[in-house]
Coordinates of C-alpha atoms in Angstrom, one line a residue:
Chain A
M1 CA 0.0 0.0 0.0
R2 CA 1.4 3.2 -1.1
K3 CA -0.1 5.8 1.1
G4 CA 2.2 5.1 4.0
L5 CA 1.4 5.4 7.7
S6 CA -0.9 8.0 9.1
F7 CA -0.9 9.2 12.7
I8 CA -3.7 6.8 13.5
N9 CA -1.7 3.9 12.0
V10 CA 1.4 4.7 14.0
T11 CA -0.7 4.9 17.2
A12 CA -2.3 1.5 16.5
L13 CA 1.2 0.0 16.0
V14 CA 2.7 1.5 19.2
L15 CA -0.3 0.7 21.4
G16 CA -0.7 -2.8 19.9
F17 CA 2.9 -3.8 20.5
A18 CA 3.0 -2.1 23.9
F19 CA 0.0 -4.2 24.9
L20 CA 1.7 -7.4 23.6
Y21 CA 5.1 -6.8 25.1
L22 CA 4.7 -4.7 28.3
P23 CA 3.4 -7.5 30.5
I24 CA 6.2 -9.8 29.5
L25 CA 8.8 -7.0 30.1
I26 CA 7.4 -6.3 33.5
L27 CA 7.6 -10.0 34.4
I28 CA 11.2 -10.1 33.3
I29 CA 12.1 -6.9 35.3
Y30 CA 10.5 -8.2 38.4
S31 CA 12.4 -11.5 38.2
F32 CA 15.5 -9.4 39.2
N33 CA 13.6 -7.9 42.2
D34 CA 15.4 -8.5 45.5
S35 CA 12.2 -8.2 47.5
R36 CA 9.9 -11.2 47.9
L37 CA 7.0 -8.8 47.8
V38 CA 5.9 -8.6 44.2
A39 CA 4.6 -5.1 44.4
V40 CA 7.7 -3.6 46.1
W41 CA 11.0 -2.9 44.3
G42 CA 13.8 -4.0 46.7
G43 CA 16.8 -3.4 44.4
F44 CA 18.5 -5.5 41.7
S45 CA 19.3 -9.1 42.5
T46 CA 19.8 -12.4 40.8
R47 CA 19.2 -14.5 43.9
W48 CA 16.0 -16.1 42.6
Y49 CA 17.9 -17.5 39.7
A50 CA 20.5 -19.0 42.1
E51 CA 17.7 -20.5 44.1
L52 CA 16.2 -22.2 41.0
W53 CA 19.3 -24.4 40.8
Q54 CA 18.6 -25.7 44.3
N55 CA 15.0 -26.7 43.4
E56 CA 15.3 -30.4 42.4
A57 CA 11.7 -30.8 41.6
L58 CA 11.7 -28.0 39.2
L59 CA 14.9 -29.2 37.5
D60 CA 13.5 -32.7 37.2
A61 CA 10.3 -31.3 35.6
A62 CA 12.4 -29.2 33.2
W63 CA 14.3 -32.3 32.1
V64 CA 11.1 -34.4 31.6
T65 CA 9.6 -31.5 29.6
L66 CA 12.6 -31.2 27.3
R67 CA 12.6 -34.9 26.6
V68 CA 8.9 -35.0 25.8
A69 CA 9.2 -32.0 23.6
F70 CA 12.1 -33.4 21.6
V71 CA 10.6 -36.8 21.0
S72 CA 7.1 -35.6 20.3
A73 CA 8.3 -32.8 18.0
T74 CA 10.4 -35.2 16.0
V75 CA 7.7 -37.8 15.5
A76 CA 5.0 -35.1 14.9
T77 CA 7.2 -33.6 12.2
V78 CA 7.4 -36.9 10.3
L79 CA 3.7 -37.6 10.6
G80 CA 2.6 -34.1 9.9
T81 CA 4.8 -33.9 6.8
L82 CA 3.3 -37.1 5.5
A83 CA -0.2 -35.7 6.2
A84 CA 0.6 -32.5 4.4
I85 CA 1.8 -34.4 1.3
A86 CA -1.3 -36.5 1.3
L87 CA -3.5 -33.4 1.6
A88 CA -1.6 -31.2 -0.9
R89 CA -0.8 -33.9 -3.5
F90 CA -3.5 -36.6 -3.5
R91 CA -6.6 -34.8 -4.8
R92 CA -8.9 -37.7 -4.3
F93 CA -8.8 -40.7 -2.1
R94 CA -11.3 -42.6 0.0
G95 CA -12.0 -40.8 3.3
R96 CA -10.2 -37.6 2.3
A97 CA -12.9 -35.4 3.8
L98 CA -12.7 -37.2 7.1
F99 CA -8.9 -37.0 7.0
S100 CA -8.8 -33.2 6.4
A101 CA -11.4 -32.8 9.2
M102 CA -9.2 -34.8 11.6
V103 CA -6.2 -32.6 10.7
Y104 CA -7.8 -29.3 11.1
A105 CA -10.1 -30.0 14.1
P106 CA -7.3 -30.3 16.7
L107 CA -6.1 -26.8 15.8
V108 CA -9.1 -25.2 17.4
M109 CA -10.5 -28.0 19.6
P110 CA -10.6 -27.0 23.3
E111 CA -7.7 -28.7 25.0
V112 CA -9.8 -30.0 27.9
I113 CA -11.7 -32.2 25.3
L114 CA -8.5 -33.5 23.7
G115 CA -6.9 -34.2 27.1
L116 CA -10.0 -36.0 28.5
S117 CA -10.5 -38.1 25.3
L118 CA -6.9 -39.3 25.1
L119 CA -6.8 -40.1 28.8
L120 CA -9.9 -42.3 28.4
L121 CA -8.2 -44.0 25.4
F122 CA -5.1 -44.8 27.5
V123 CA -7.2 -46.2 30.3
A124 CA -9.3 -48.2 27.8
V125 CA -6.2 -49.9 26.3
D126 CA -4.6 -50.1 29.7
L127 CA -1.5 -48.2 28.9
E128 CA 0.6 -47.1 31.9
R129 CA 0.4 -43.4 32.2
G130 CA 3.6 -41.3 32.3
F131 CA 6.3 -40.1 29.9
W132 CA 5.0 -42.0 26.9
T133 CA 1.3 -41.1 27.2
V134 CA 2.1 -37.4 27.4
T135 CA 4.4 -37.8 24.4
L136 CA 1.8 -39.6 22.3
T137 CA -0.7 -36.9 23.2
H138 CA 1.7 -34.1 22.1
I139 CA 2.5 -35.9 18.9
T140 CA -1.2 -36.0 18.0
L141 CA -1.8 -32.3 18.5
A142 CA 1.5 -31.1 17.1
M143 CA 1.3 -33.2 13.9
C144 CA -1.7 -31.2 12.9
F145 CA 0.1 -27.9 13.3
V146 CA 3.1 -29.3 11.3
A147 CA 0.7 -30.5 8.6
V148 CA -0.8 -27.1 8.1
V149 CA 2.6 -25.3 8.1
V150 CA 4.1 -27.8 5.5
Q151 CA 0.9 -27.9 3.5
S152 CA 0.8 -24.2 3.0
R153 CA 4.4 -24.4 1.6
L154 CA 3.6 -27.4 -0.6
V155 CA 0.6 -25.7 -2.4
T156 CA 2.7 -22.7 -3.4
F157 CA 5.4 -24.9 -4.7
D158 CA 6.2 -25.2 -8.4
R159 CA 5.3 -28.7 -9.3
S160 CA 7.0 -28.6 -12.7
L161 CA 10.4 -29.2 -10.9
E162 CA 9.1 -32.5 -9.5
E163 CA 7.7 -33.4 -12.9
A164 CA 11.0 -32.6 -14.6
A165 CA 12.8 -34.9 -12.2
M166 CA 10.4 -37.7 -12.9
D167 CA 10.6 -37.1 -16.7
L168 CA 14.4 -37.6 -16.3
G169 CA 13.6 -41.0 -14.8
A170 CA 13.6 -40.4 -11.0
T171 CA 11.1 -42.4 -9.0
P172 CA 8.5 -40.4 -7.1
L173 CA 10.4 -41.1 -3.8
R174 CA 13.7 -40.0 -5.4
S175 CA 12.2 -36.9 -6.8
F176 CA 10.7 -36.1 -3.5
L177 CA 13.9 -36.6 -1.6
S178 CA 16.2 -34.7 -4.0
V179 CA 13.8 -32.0 -5.3
T180 CA 10.8 -31.4 -3.0
L181 CA 12.4 -32.0 0.4
P182 CA 15.2 -29.4 0.1
I183 CA 12.7 -26.8 -1.0
I184 CA 10.1 -27.4 1.7
F185 CA 12.8 -27.9 4.3
P186 CA 12.4 -24.5 5.9
A187 CA 8.7 -25.2 6.4
I188 CA 9.4 -28.6 8.0
A189 CA 12.0 -26.9 10.3
A190 CA 9.4 -24.3 11.3
G191 CA 6.9 -27.1 11.9
W192 CA 9.4 -28.9 14.2
M193 CA 10.0 -25.7 16.1
L194 CA 6.3 -25.1 16.5
A195 CA 5.7 -28.6 17.7
F196 CA 8.6 -28.3 20.1
T197 CA 7.3 -25.1 21.7
L198 CA 3.7 -26.4 21.8
S199 CA 4.9 -29.4 23.8
L200 CA 7.1 -27.2 26.1
D201 CA 4.1 -25.0 26.8
D202 CA 1.3 -27.5 27.3
L203 CA -0.4 -27.7 30.7
V204 CA -3.9 -29.1 30.0
L205 CA -3.1 -32.1 27.9
A206 CA -0.2 -33.1 30.1
S207 CA -2.3 -32.8 33.3
F208 CA -4.9 -35.2 31.9
T209 CA -2.6 -37.8 30.4
T210 CA 0.4 -37.9 32.7
G211 CA 1.1 -40.4 35.5
P212 CA 3.4 -40.6 38.5
G213 CA 7.0 -39.6 37.8
A214 CA 6.3 -37.5 34.7
T215 CA 5.4 -34.1 36.0
T216 CA 6.2 -31.5 33.3
L217 CA 7.5 -28.0 33.9
P218 CA 4.2 -26.2 33.1
M219 CA 2.4 -28.5 35.6
R220 CA 5.0 -27.5 38.3
I221 CA 4.7 -23.8 37.4
Y222 CA 0.9 -24.0 37.4
S223 CA 0.7 -25.6 40.9
Q224 CA 2.9 -22.8 42.3
V225 CA 1.2 -20.0 40.4
R226 CA -2.1 -21.0 41.8
L227 CA -0.8 -20.0 45.2
G228 CA 0.2 -16.6 43.9
V229 CA 2.9 -14.6 42.2
T230 CA 6.4 -15.3 43.4
P231 CA 9.8 -14.1 42.2
E232 CA 11.0 -17.7 41.6
I233 CA 8.3 -18.2 39.0
N234 CA 9.3 -14.9 37.4
A235 CA 12.8 -16.1 37.2
I236 CA 12.0 -19.5 35.7
S237 CA 9.6 -17.7 33.3
T238 CA 12.4 -15.4 32.2
I239 CA 14.7 -18.3 31.5
F240 CA 11.9 -20.0 29.5
I241 CA 11.1 -16.9 27.5
G242 CA 14.8 -16.3 26.8
F243 CA 15.3 -19.9 25.7
V244 CA 12.4 -19.8 23.3
A245 CA 13.3 -16.4 21.9
L246 CA 16.9 -17.6 21.2
L247 CA 15.5 -20.7 19.4
V248 CA 13.1 -18.6 17.3
I249 CA 15.7 -16.0 16.4
A250 CA 18.2 -18.7 15.5
A251 CA 15.6 -20.3 13.3
S252 CA 14.7 -17.1 11.5
L253 CA 18.4 -16.3 11.0
A254 CA 18.9 -19.8 9.5
L255 CA 16.0 -19.3 7.3
K256 CA 17.2 -15.9 6.1
W257 CA 20.7 -17.4 5.4
Q258 CA 19.1 -20.1 3.4
V259 CA 17.0 -17.7 1.3
V260 CA 20.2 -15.6 0.7
S261 CA 22.2 -18.7 -0.3
D262 CA 19.4 -20.0 -2.5
R263 CA 19.4 -16.6 -4.4
R264 CA 23.1 -16.8 -4.8
A265 CA 22.9 -20.3 -6.2
A266 CA 20.2 -19.2 -8.5
R267 CA 22.2 -16.3 -9.8
A268 CA 25.4 -18.3 -10.3
P269 CA 26.1 -19.3 -13.9
G270 CA 25.7 -22.9 -15.0
Chain B
M1 CA 11.1 -46.4 -13.5
A2 CA 8.6 -47.2 -10.9
S3 CA 5.8 -49.5 -11.9
N4 CA 2.3 -48.2 -11.3
G5 CA 1.8 -50.8 -8.6
S6 CA 4.6 -49.6 -6.4
R7 CA 3.7 -46.0 -7.0
L8 CA 0.2 -46.7 -5.7
R9 CA 1.6 -48.6 -2.7
G10 CA 3.9 -45.6 -1.9
R11 CA 1.0 -43.2 -2.1
T12 CA -1.2 -45.4 0.0
L13 CA 1.5 -45.6 2.7
V14 CA 2.1 -41.9 2.8
A15 CA -1.6 -41.2 3.4
L16 CA -2.3 -44.3 5.5
I17 CA 0.3 -43.7 8.3
P18 CA -1.0 -40.3 9.5
Y19 CA -4.6 -41.3 8.7
A20 CA -4.4 -44.4 10.9
W21 CA -2.6 -42.3 13.7
L22 CA -5.4 -39.7 13.7
V23 CA -8.2 -42.4 13.6
F24 CA -6.6 -44.1 16.6
F25 CA -5.6 -41.0 18.6
F26 CA -8.3 -38.5 17.7
L27 CA -11.4 -40.2 16.4
V28 CA -11.5 -43.4 18.6
P29 CA -11.0 -41.3 21.8
F30 CA -14.1 -39.3 21.0
L31 CA -16.1 -42.5 20.6
I32 CA -14.8 -43.5 24.0
V33 CA -15.8 -40.2 25.5
F34 CA -19.3 -40.6 24.2
R35 CA -19.4 -44.2 25.5
V36 CA -18.2 -43.1 29.0
S37 CA -20.7 -40.3 29.0
L38 CA -23.4 -42.9 28.9
S39 CA -22.0 -44.9 31.8
D40 CA -22.3 -44.6 35.5
D41 CA -19.5 -43.7 38.0
V42 CA -18.3 -46.6 40.1
L43 CA -15.5 -47.0 42.7
A44 CA -13.1 -49.1 40.6
Q45 CA -10.4 -48.8 38.0
P46 CA -11.5 -47.5 35.5
P47 CA -14.1 -45.6 37.5
Y48 CA -17.1 -46.1 35.2
A49 CA -19.4 -49.0 34.4
P50 CA -20.6 -51.1 32.6
L51 CA -17.4 -52.5 31.1
F52 CA -17.6 -54.4 27.8
D53 CA -17.2 -58.1 28.4
W54 CA -16.0 -59.9 25.3
R55 CA -16.0 -63.3 26.8
A56 CA -19.7 -63.2 27.7
G57 CA -20.6 -63.1 24.0
L58 CA -24.0 -61.9 23.0
E59 CA -25.2 -61.8 26.6
G60 CA -22.3 -59.5 27.4
I61 CA -23.2 -57.1 24.6
R62 CA -26.8 -57.1 25.8
A63 CA -25.8 -56.4 29.4
F64 CA -23.4 -53.7 28.2
A65 CA -26.0 -51.9 26.1
A66 CA -28.6 -52.1 28.9
G67 CA -26.2 -50.3 31.3
L68 CA -25.9 -47.3 29.0
D69 CA -28.3 -44.4 29.3
F70 CA -28.5 -40.6 29.0
E71 CA -28.8 -40.1 32.7
N72 CA -25.6 -37.9 32.8
Y73 CA -27.0 -35.6 30.1
A74 CA -30.3 -35.3 32.0
F75 CA -28.3 -34.4 35.1
V76 CA -26.1 -31.8 33.4
L77 CA -28.9 -30.2 31.5
S78 CA -31.2 -30.0 34.6
D79 CA -28.5 -28.5 36.9
T80 CA -28.5 -24.7 36.4
L81 CA -24.8 -24.6 37.4
Y82 CA -23.8 -26.4 34.1
L83 CA -26.2 -24.5 32.0
Y84 CA -24.9 -21.3 33.5
S85 CA -21.3 -22.4 32.7
Y86 CA -22.1 -22.9 29.1
L87 CA -23.9 -19.6 28.7
Q88 CA -21.1 -17.7 30.5
S89 CA -18.4 -19.4 28.4
V90 CA -20.1 -18.4 25.2
W91 CA -20.8 -14.9 26.5
I92 CA -17.2 -14.3 27.7
A93 CA -15.7 -15.9 24.5
G94 CA -18.0 -13.8 22.3
A95 CA -17.2 -10.5 24.1
S96 CA -13.5 -11.3 23.9
T97 CA -13.8 -12.0 20.2
L98 CA -15.5 -8.7 19.6
I99 CA -12.8 -6.8 21.5
L100 CA -10.2 -8.8 19.6
A101 CA -11.6 -7.7 16.3
L102 CA -11.7 -4.1 17.4
I103 CA -8.1 -4.1 18.6
G104 CA -6.8 -6.5 15.9
F105 CA -8.2 -4.7 12.9
P106 CA -6.4 -1.4 13.4
L107 CA -3.2 -3.2 14.2
A108 CA -3.3 -5.5 11.2
Y109 CA -4.4 -2.6 9.0
A110 CA -1.4 -0.4 10.2
M111 CA 0.9 -3.4 9.6
A112 CA -0.3 -3.8 6.0
R113 CA 0.3 -0.1 5.4
A114 CA 3.7 0.0 6.9
P115 CA 6.8 0.3 4.5
H116 CA 7.6 -3.1 2.9
A117 CA 11.0 -3.2 4.6
W118 CA 9.3 -3.2 8.1
R119 CA 6.7 -5.8 7.5
P120 CA 8.8 -9.0 8.2
M121 CA 9.9 -7.4 11.4
L122 CA 6.4 -6.4 12.4
L123 CA 5.1 -9.9 11.5
M124 CA 7.9 -11.4 13.6
L125 CA 6.9 -9.2 16.6
V126 CA 3.3 -10.4 16.4
I127 CA 4.3 -14.1 16.1
L128 CA 6.9 -14.0 18.8
P129 CA 4.5 -13.8 21.8
F130 CA 2.7 -16.8 20.3
W131 CA 5.9 -18.9 20.7
T132 CA 6.4 -17.9 24.4
S133 CA 4.5 -19.9 26.9
F134 CA 0.8 -19.3 27.2
L135 CA 0.8 -20.1 30.9
I136 CA 3.6 -17.5 31.5
R137 CA 1.8 -14.8 29.6
V138 CA -1.4 -15.3 31.6
Y139 CA 0.7 -15.4 34.8
A140 CA 2.3 -12.1 33.9
W141 CA -1.1 -10.5 34.2
M142 CA -1.7 -11.9 37.7
G143 CA 1.1 -9.6 39.0
I144 CA -0.2 -6.6 37.1
L145 CA -3.9 -6.9 38.0
A146 CA -3.5 -7.9 41.7
R147 CA -4.9 -5.6 44.4
E148 CA -1.5 -4.3 45.2
G149 CA -0.2 -4.8 41.6
L150 CA 1.3 -2.4 39.2
L151 CA -2.0 -1.3 37.5
N152 CA -3.5 -0.3 40.8
Q153 CA -0.3 1.4 41.9
A154 CA -0.4 3.4 38.7
L155 CA -4.1 4.3 39.0
L156 CA -3.5 5.4 42.6
A157 CA -0.4 7.4 41.8
F158 CA -2.2 9.3 39.0
G159 CA -5.2 9.9 41.3
I160 CA -7.6 8.2 38.9
V161 CA -8.9 6.1 41.8
S162 CA -8.8 6.7 45.5
E163 CA -8.6 3.1 46.6
P164 CA -7.4 -0.1 44.8
V165 CA -10.0 -1.6 42.4
E166 CA -10.6 -5.3 42.3
I167 CA -9.7 -6.4 38.8
L168 CA -8.1 -9.8 39.4
A169 CA -10.7 -12.5 39.9
T170 CA -13.4 -10.9 37.9
N171 CA -14.8 -11.7 34.5
A172 CA -13.2 -8.5 33.1
A173 CA -9.8 -10.0 33.9
V174 CA -10.7 -13.2 32.1
V175 CA -11.8 -11.2 29.0
L176 CA -8.5 -9.2 29.2
G177 CA -6.5 -12.4 29.5
I178 CA -8.2 -14.0 26.5
V179 CA -7.8 -10.8 24.4
Y180 CA -4.1 -10.7 25.3
S181 CA -3.4 -14.3 24.7
Y182 CA -5.3 -14.7 21.4
L183 CA -4.4 -11.4 19.8
P184 CA -1.8 -13.0 17.4
F185 CA -4.5 -15.4 16.1
M186 CA -6.7 -12.5 15.2
V187 CA -4.0 -10.3 13.7
L188 CA -2.4 -12.9 11.5
P189 CA -5.3 -13.9 9.2
L190 CA -6.5 -10.2 9.1
Y191 CA -3.0 -9.1 8.0
A192 CA -2.9 -11.9 5.4
A193 CA -6.2 -10.6 3.9
L194 CA -5.2 -6.9 4.1
D195 CA -1.8 -7.5 2.7
R196 CA -3.2 -9.1 -0.4
L197 CA -5.6 -6.2 -1.0
D198 CA -5.2 -4.7 -4.4
E199 CA -4.4 -1.0 -4.0
S200 CA -5.8 -0.1 -7.4
L201 CA -9.3 -0.9 -6.2
L202 CA -9.0 1.9 -3.6
E203 CA -7.6 4.3 -6.2
A204 CA -10.5 3.4 -8.5
A205 CA -13.0 4.2 -5.7
A206 CA -11.2 7.5 -5.1
D207 CA -11.2 8.3 -8.8
L208 CA -14.9 7.7 -8.8
G209 CA -15.3 10.3 -6.1
A210 CA -15.6 8.1 -3.0
P211 CA -14.2 9.8 0.2
P212 CA -11.5 7.7 2.0
W213 CA -14.0 6.4 4.7
K214 CA -16.3 5.2 1.9
G215 CA -13.5 3.5 0.1
F216 CA -12.6 1.8 3.3
W217 CA -16.1 0.7 4.0
L218 CA -17.0 -0.4 0.5
V219 CA -13.6 -1.9 -0.6
T220 CA -11.2 -2.6 2.3
F221 CA -13.7 -3.9 4.8
P222 CA -15.5 -6.5 2.6
L223 CA -12.2 -7.8 1.2
A224 CA -10.8 -8.2 4.8
M225 CA -14.0 -10.1 5.8
P226 CA -12.6 -13.6 5.1
G227 CA -9.6 -12.8 7.3
L228 CA -11.8 -11.4 10.0
I229 CA -14.1 -14.5 10.0
A230 CA -11.1 -16.8 10.1
G231 CA -9.5 -14.8 13.0
A232 CA -12.8 -14.7 14.9
L233 CA -13.3 -18.4 14.7
L234 CA -9.7 -19.1 15.5
C235 CA -10.2 -17.1 18.8
F236 CA -13.8 -17.9 19.7
I237 CA -13.7 -21.7 19.4
P238 CA -10.8 -22.4 21.8
A239 CA -11.8 -19.5 24.0
V240 CA -15.2 -21.2 24.8
G241 CA -13.4 -24.2 26.2
E242 CA -10.5 -22.2 27.8
F243 CA -9.3 -23.5 31.2
V244 CA -6.1 -21.7 32.2
I245 CA -7.3 -18.1 31.8
P246 CA -10.5 -18.4 33.8
D247 CA -8.7 -20.5 36.4
L248 CA -5.9 -18.0 37.0
L249 CA -7.5 -14.7 36.3
G250 CA -11.2 -15.4 37.1
G251 CA -13.0 -15.4 40.4
S252 CA -14.6 -18.4 42.0
D253 CA -17.9 -17.3 40.3
T254 CA -16.3 -17.3 36.8
L255 CA -17.8 -20.5 35.7
M256 CA -16.5 -21.4 32.3
I257 CA -17.3 -24.8 30.9
G258 CA -13.6 -25.8 30.5
R259 CA -13.0 -25.1 34.1
T260 CA -16.2 -27.0 35.1
L261 CA -15.1 -30.0 33.2
W262 CA -11.7 -29.8 34.9
T263 CA -13.2 -29.6 38.3
E264 CA -15.6 -32.5 37.6
F265 CA -12.7 -34.6 36.4
F266 CA -9.9 -33.7 38.9
S267 CA -11.8 -32.7 42.0
N268 CA -15.1 -34.6 41.9
R269 CA -13.5 -37.6 40.0
S270 CA -16.6 -38.1 38.0
W271 CA -15.4 -39.3 34.6
S272 CA -18.8 -39.9 33.2
I273 CA -20.1 -36.4 34.0
A274 CA -16.9 -34.8 32.7
S275 CA -17.4 -36.8 29.5
A276 CA -21.1 -35.7 29.1
I277 CA -19.9 -32.1 29.6
A278 CA -17.3 -32.6 26.9
V279 CA -19.8 -34.0 24.4
L280 CA -22.2 -31.1 25.1
L281 CA -19.3 -28.6 24.7
L282 CA -18.5 -30.2 21.3
L283 CA -22.2 -29.9 20.3
V284 CA -22.0 -26.1 21.1
L285 CA -18.9 -25.8 19.0
V286 CA -19.8 -28.0 16.1
V287 CA -21.2 -25.3 13.8
P288 CA -18.3 -22.8 14.3
M289 CA -15.9 -25.7 13.8
V290 CA -17.4 -26.8 10.5
L291 CA -17.3 -23.2 9.3
Y292 CA -13.6 -22.9 10.3
Q293 CA -12.8 -26.2 8.6
N294 CA -14.3 -25.0 5.3
I295 CA -12.4 -21.7 5.4
Q296 CA -9.2 -23.4 6.3
A297 CA -9.5 -26.1 3.6
R298 CA -10.5 -23.6 1.0
S299 CA -7.7 -21.1 1.7
L300 CA -5.0 -23.9 1.8
E301 CA -6.2 -25.7 -1.3
A302 CA -6.6 -22.5 -3.3
G303 CA -2.9 -22.0 -2.8
R304 CA -3.6 -18.5 -1.7

């Protein structure tokens, strides 16, 4: 749009982003508050961070959460990519309507329903609840997000490249691996990241489907948060936010680098 | 060259693996929820009855079917507490969605009008909070809205109020929490729609003598409508079943259905009532969900 920003537009941007970021900023600032009282500023201190390292239960929960997130994101990325290929490439197959309904529904489905239904499944098949039941649950939700991210890349993709590869005698699998996969790789990586953070973040699904010995970090945080605001929670939240922000920034830099190198490769002669 | 047979096998396998996964982990669990919602609570593991007994053969099936009834639904529908929860959930989610549209539209509009060089950065700034923990973002508001929190301190310091106002543990706090948490979901589809808007249409309207507000109302707004509808559904549907926000920011009288289901399951340990609530919640959401599905499928399959 050519007209540029009016005063109202600038105000909307400033207020909108202030609304999005101020609460997080305040939370981070108060994690360095020396006072235990949340409302009183008692000077700068990092003691709440030091205390986190003494909290065994919290560290255990963080370790469980990272493991669940890693395994579930990886499996969800494979399943979600397959689902995306099926939806984007196979125009007609039996049960396609049901399949696409099952892929899109979990994106908006209230988590309490998903959590309850999966718990009832695990009880019905008599699966012991713990690490694996939480992981299976996260795979199911995250694969749908991956499918949507990858599918939106696949439908904008120039299919003549695949066809050229097949005309030159490549099998469909081979043309997928050597032509399609490198091109959609950024979308797959973004899907993995999304799946990973969804799993890190989840409270409701994990609460329903977990068992003894597999308490996740959000569950720990939640049980403490219910008792009120504490500087320790601010500190762990700040670490969490910093960790995710680093991941996202690294991913977007990697993406940018890939775009640049792609362009260079395209410009190179021969 | 691959034979047609092996190609077909390959295709079948690609679709079949995620298909089977979703049938087993998404569809079947719903059937189980429905089946448990027809059962009675018992003190056993699993805590519902009757159980299906394969070994008893036909007699077992008959006994199983006889044990199922709609008692739980009659109970949930006759108790005003549950009815009230459903109504309040829809009301709070609806009000939040309206406010989201009112805040999200100017933001998305300004983003779409920003210089091209800024747009990736602005888009990144909208998406980034979505990656940071939902729980933590709701928690951040607890400290701000508390009786002795920053908001009250600021209001007192500026002399706007003479004594602290109760904001935390009210429905207003829940609406605020939903608006805050779901804002990226509203802005992103709106931005996508506004970004695609063909500028020459607005110029044509201006050439034909339409004042800017009329151009906005007759050109921009209708073309942004699909984005607005997608954003509204993306916010409304999960907000109706929201648990974390009403639990942390709401008061004890903020009865939203997601919270009621949680209490029924974790505190009252009534799996069959929780299941009946889930089925009824799904019924409330089935129309908006089908609408959302159609929009989503259409926008993805059109290739934008």
